[in-house]
Amino acid sequence: YGLIVILIVIAAGITMCYTFLFNINEIRVIGESDQYSAEDIVAASGINKGDNLFRLDSQECEGNILDNLIYIETAEVDRDFPSSINITVSKCIPAYNVVYDNSCLLVSQKGKILSDNAFITEGLTIIYGTEPADPTPGKMFESSDEQKNDAFYELIHTLEDTPTIKIESLDMTDKYSLLSNLNNSIIFKMGNWTD
């Protein structure tokens, strides 16, 4: 009988946690975004007051924000028991012009496509010679050539870690002979994509 009582209490406790206990009363948005209000971010997440903290899929909510709000670079949804949710976001910072065919993708510091333009945005690094697999704004940039894709992400991670380096342009047309233009004065022959 003791074991049965314990099991009933545990089952009742779990049921209460997933029903009327730990329901969301407050949603806080932390971070910065020039394009979107806190209300926009909460709406995009799909989180509503009254939702249960235990039943909330935080990864799905983060994906909703990133998919629906193009100019959000990162999103993190954290439970703050007993009844709050924190949504932490960071804004996209335009950093690269990826030229292909007769168009130019505006790409963020971390590789998210922000727009598909017919012009080059001044002051940003220009990348030639890599064909996007899918140029849809809101998606992460991905080259149709896997080796060029690896070289692209190695480059942007390196530039993120060393902001004093200014690359005017990078020519990836020949993945075995990458060429970068530093400060509009030095042509640096980088070798193949693994270098």
Coordinates of C-alpha atoms in Angstrom, one line a residue:
Y1 CA 0.0 0.0 0.0
G2 CA 2.9 2.4 0.8
L3 CA 4.4 1.8 -2.7
I4 CA 1.0 2.5 -4.3
V5 CA 0.5 5.7 -2.3
I6 CA 4.0 6.9 -3.3
L7 CA 3.3 6.1 -7.0
I8 CA 0.0 8.0 -6.9
V9 CA 1.7 11.0 -5.2
I10 CA 4.4 11.0 -7.9
A11 CA 1.9 10.7 -10.7
A12 CA -0.2 13.5 -9.2
G13 CA 2.9 15.7 -8.8
I14 CA 3.9 15.2 -12.4
T15 CA 0.4 15.8 -13.7
M16 CA 0.2 19.1 -11.7
C17 CA 3.6 20.2 -13.1
Y18 CA 2.4 19.7 -16.7
T19 CA -1.0 21.3 -16.2
F20 CA -1.7 24.2 -13.8
L21 CA 1.6 24.5 -12.0
F22 CA 4.6 26.3 -13.6
N23 CA 2.5 28.2 -16.2
I24 CA 4.2 31.2 -17.8
N25 CA 3.2 34.6 -16.2
E26 CA 6.0 36.7 -17.5
I27 CA 8.1 36.7 -20.8
R28 CA 11.2 38.9 -20.7
V29 CA 13.2 39.8 -23.9
I30 CA 16.9 40.6 -23.3
G31 CA 19.4 41.9 -25.9
E32 CA 19.2 44.3 -28.8
S33 CA 17.4 44.5 -32.1
D34 CA 17.0 47.6 -34.2
Q35 CA 14.3 46.1 -36.4
Y36 CA 12.0 44.3 -34.0
S37 CA 10.2 45.1 -30.8
A38 CA 10.0 42.8 -27.8
E39 CA 6.4 42.1 -28.8
D40 CA 7.5 41.0 -32.3
I41 CA 10.1 38.7 -30.8
V42 CA 7.7 37.1 -28.4
A43 CA 5.1 36.6 -31.2
A44 CA 7.6 35.0 -33.5
S45 CA 8.7 32.6 -30.7
G46 CA 5.2 31.2 -30.4
I47 CA 5.3 31.5 -26.6
N48 CA 2.1 32.7 -24.9
K49 CA 1.3 33.5 -21.3
G50 CA -0.3 30.6 -19.7
D51 CA 1.8 28.0 -21.6
N52 CA 3.4 25.4 -19.3
L53 CA 7.2 25.7 -18.7
F54 CA 7.7 21.9 -18.8
R55 CA 5.9 21.4 -22.1
L56 CA 7.7 24.3 -23.8
D57 CA 10.1 23.2 -26.5
S58 CA 12.8 25.9 -26.2
Q59 CA 14.7 24.8 -29.3
E60 CA 11.6 25.0 -31.4
C61 CA 10.9 28.5 -30.1
E62 CA 14.5 29.6 -30.9
G63 CA 14.1 28.2 -34.4
N64 CA 10.8 30.1 -34.8
I65 CA 12.5 33.4 -34.0
L66 CA 15.5 32.8 -36.3
D67 CA 13.2 31.6 -39.2
N68 CA 10.7 34.5 -38.9
L69 CA 12.9 37.4 -38.0
I70 CA 15.7 37.8 -40.5
Y71 CA 17.7 40.4 -38.7
I72 CA 18.0 38.3 -35.5
E73 CA 21.4 36.5 -35.4
T74 CA 21.0 34.4 -32.3
A75 CA 18.1 33.5 -30.0
E76 CA 18.1 31.7 -26.7
V77 CA 15.0 30.7 -24.7
D78 CA 15.6 29.9 -21.0
R79 CA 13.1 28.8 -18.4
D80 CA 13.1 30.9 -15.2
F81 CA 11.1 28.9 -12.6
P82 CA 8.6 29.1 -11.3
S83 CA 6.7 31.1 -14.0
S84 CA 9.0 33.1 -16.3
I85 CA 10.7 32.8 -19.6
N86 CA 13.8 34.8 -20.8
I87 CA 14.4 35.3 -24.5
T88 CA 17.9 36.5 -25.2
V89 CA 18.6 37.8 -28.7
S90 CA 21.4 39.4 -30.7
K91 CA 21.0 41.4 -33.9
C92 CA 22.6 40.7 -37.2
I93 CA 25.5 42.8 -38.2
P94 CA 25.9 43.1 -42.0
A95 CA 29.5 42.1 -43.0
Y96 CA 29.8 40.5 -46.4
N97 CA 28.7 41.0 -50.0
V98 CA 28.6 37.6 -51.7
V99 CA 28.5 38.3 -55.5
Y100 CA 26.9 35.7 -57.8
D101 CA 25.4 35.9 -61.3
N102 CA 23.9 39.4 -61.5
S103 CA 23.0 39.6 -57.8
C104 CA 24.7 40.2 -54.5
L105 CA 23.8 38.6 -51.1
L106 CA 24.1 40.8 -48.0
V107 CA 25.4 38.3 -45.4
S108 CA 25.9 38.9 -41.6
Q109 CA 29.0 38.4 -39.5
K110 CA 28.0 34.8 -38.7
G111 CA 26.8 33.9 -42.2
K112 CA 23.1 34.6 -42.2
I113 CA 21.6 35.9 -45.5
L114 CA 19.9 39.2 -44.9
S115 CA 18.9 40.2 -48.4
D116 CA 19.4 39.5 -52.1
N117 CA 20.3 42.7 -53.9
A118 CA 21.2 44.0 -57.3
F119 CA 23.9 46.2 -55.7
I120 CA 27.0 45.9 -53.5
T121 CA 26.8 47.5 -50.0
E122 CA 29.7 49.8 -49.6
G123 CA 32.2 49.3 -46.8
L124 CA 31.7 45.5 -46.5
T125 CA 34.0 42.7 -47.7
I126 CA 33.1 41.5 -51.2
I127 CA 33.3 37.8 -51.9
Y128 CA 33.5 36.5 -55.5
G129 CA 33.4 33.1 -57.0
T130 CA 31.1 31.1 -54.7
E131 CA 27.6 30.1 -55.9
P132 CA 25.0 30.0 -53.1
A133 CA 23.0 26.7 -52.8
D134 CA 19.9 28.7 -51.6
P135 CA 19.9 32.5 -51.7
T136 CA 16.8 32.9 -49.6
P137 CA 17.0 35.6 -47.0
G138 CA 16.9 34.3 -43.5
K139 CA 18.8 31.1 -44.2
M140 CA 22.5 30.6 -43.4
F141 CA 24.7 31.1 -46.4
E142 CA 25.8 27.8 -47.9
S143 CA 28.0 27.4 -51.1
S144 CA 27.0 24.8 -53.6
D145 CA 30.7 23.8 -53.5
E146 CA 31.5 22.1 -50.1
Q147 CA 35.2 23.1 -50.1
K148 CA 34.4 26.8 -50.8
N149 CA 31.8 26.6 -48.1
D150 CA 34.4 25.4 -45.6
A151 CA 36.8 28.1 -46.8
F152 CA 34.1 30.8 -46.4
Y153 CA 33.3 29.8 -42.8
E154 CA 37.0 29.5 -41.8
L155 CA 37.4 33.0 -43.2
I156 CA 34.5 34.6 -41.3
H157 CA 35.4 32.9 -38.0
T158 CA 39.0 34.2 -38.4
L159 CA 37.8 37.7 -39.1
E160 CA 35.4 37.6 -36.2
D161 CA 38.3 36.7 -33.9
T162 CA 40.7 39.3 -35.4
P163 CA 38.6 42.5 -36.1
T164 CA 41.7 44.6 -36.9
I165 CA 42.2 42.7 -40.2
K166 CA 40.3 44.4 -43.1
I167 CA 39.8 42.3 -46.2
E168 CA 38.4 44.4 -49.1
S169 CA 37.6 41.4 -51.2
L170 CA 38.1 37.7 -51.5
D171 CA 38.2 35.8 -54.9
M172 CA 37.2 32.2 -54.4
T173 CA 36.7 31.4 -58.1
D174 CA 39.5 29.0 -58.1
K175 CA 39.3 27.1 -54.8
Y176 CA 42.9 26.0 -55.2
S177 CA 44.2 29.6 -55.5
L178 CA 42.2 31.9 -53.3
L179 CA 43.1 35.6 -53.5
S180 CA 42.4 38.3 -50.9
N181 CA 42.8 42.0 -51.2
L182 CA 43.9 43.5 -47.9
N183 CA 43.3 47.2 -47.2
N184 CA 43.0 47.8 -51.0
S185 CA 46.8 47.6 -51.2
I186 CA 48.1 44.1 -50.7
I187 CA 47.0 41.0 -52.8
F188 CA 47.5 38.0 -50.6
K189 CA 47.7 34.6 -52.4
M190 CA 46.2 32.2 -49.9
G191 CA 46.7 29.0 -51.8
N192 CA 44.0 26.3 -51.8
W193 CA 41.0 26.1 -49.5
T194 CA 42.7 23.9 -46.9
D195 CA 45.4 26.6 -46.4

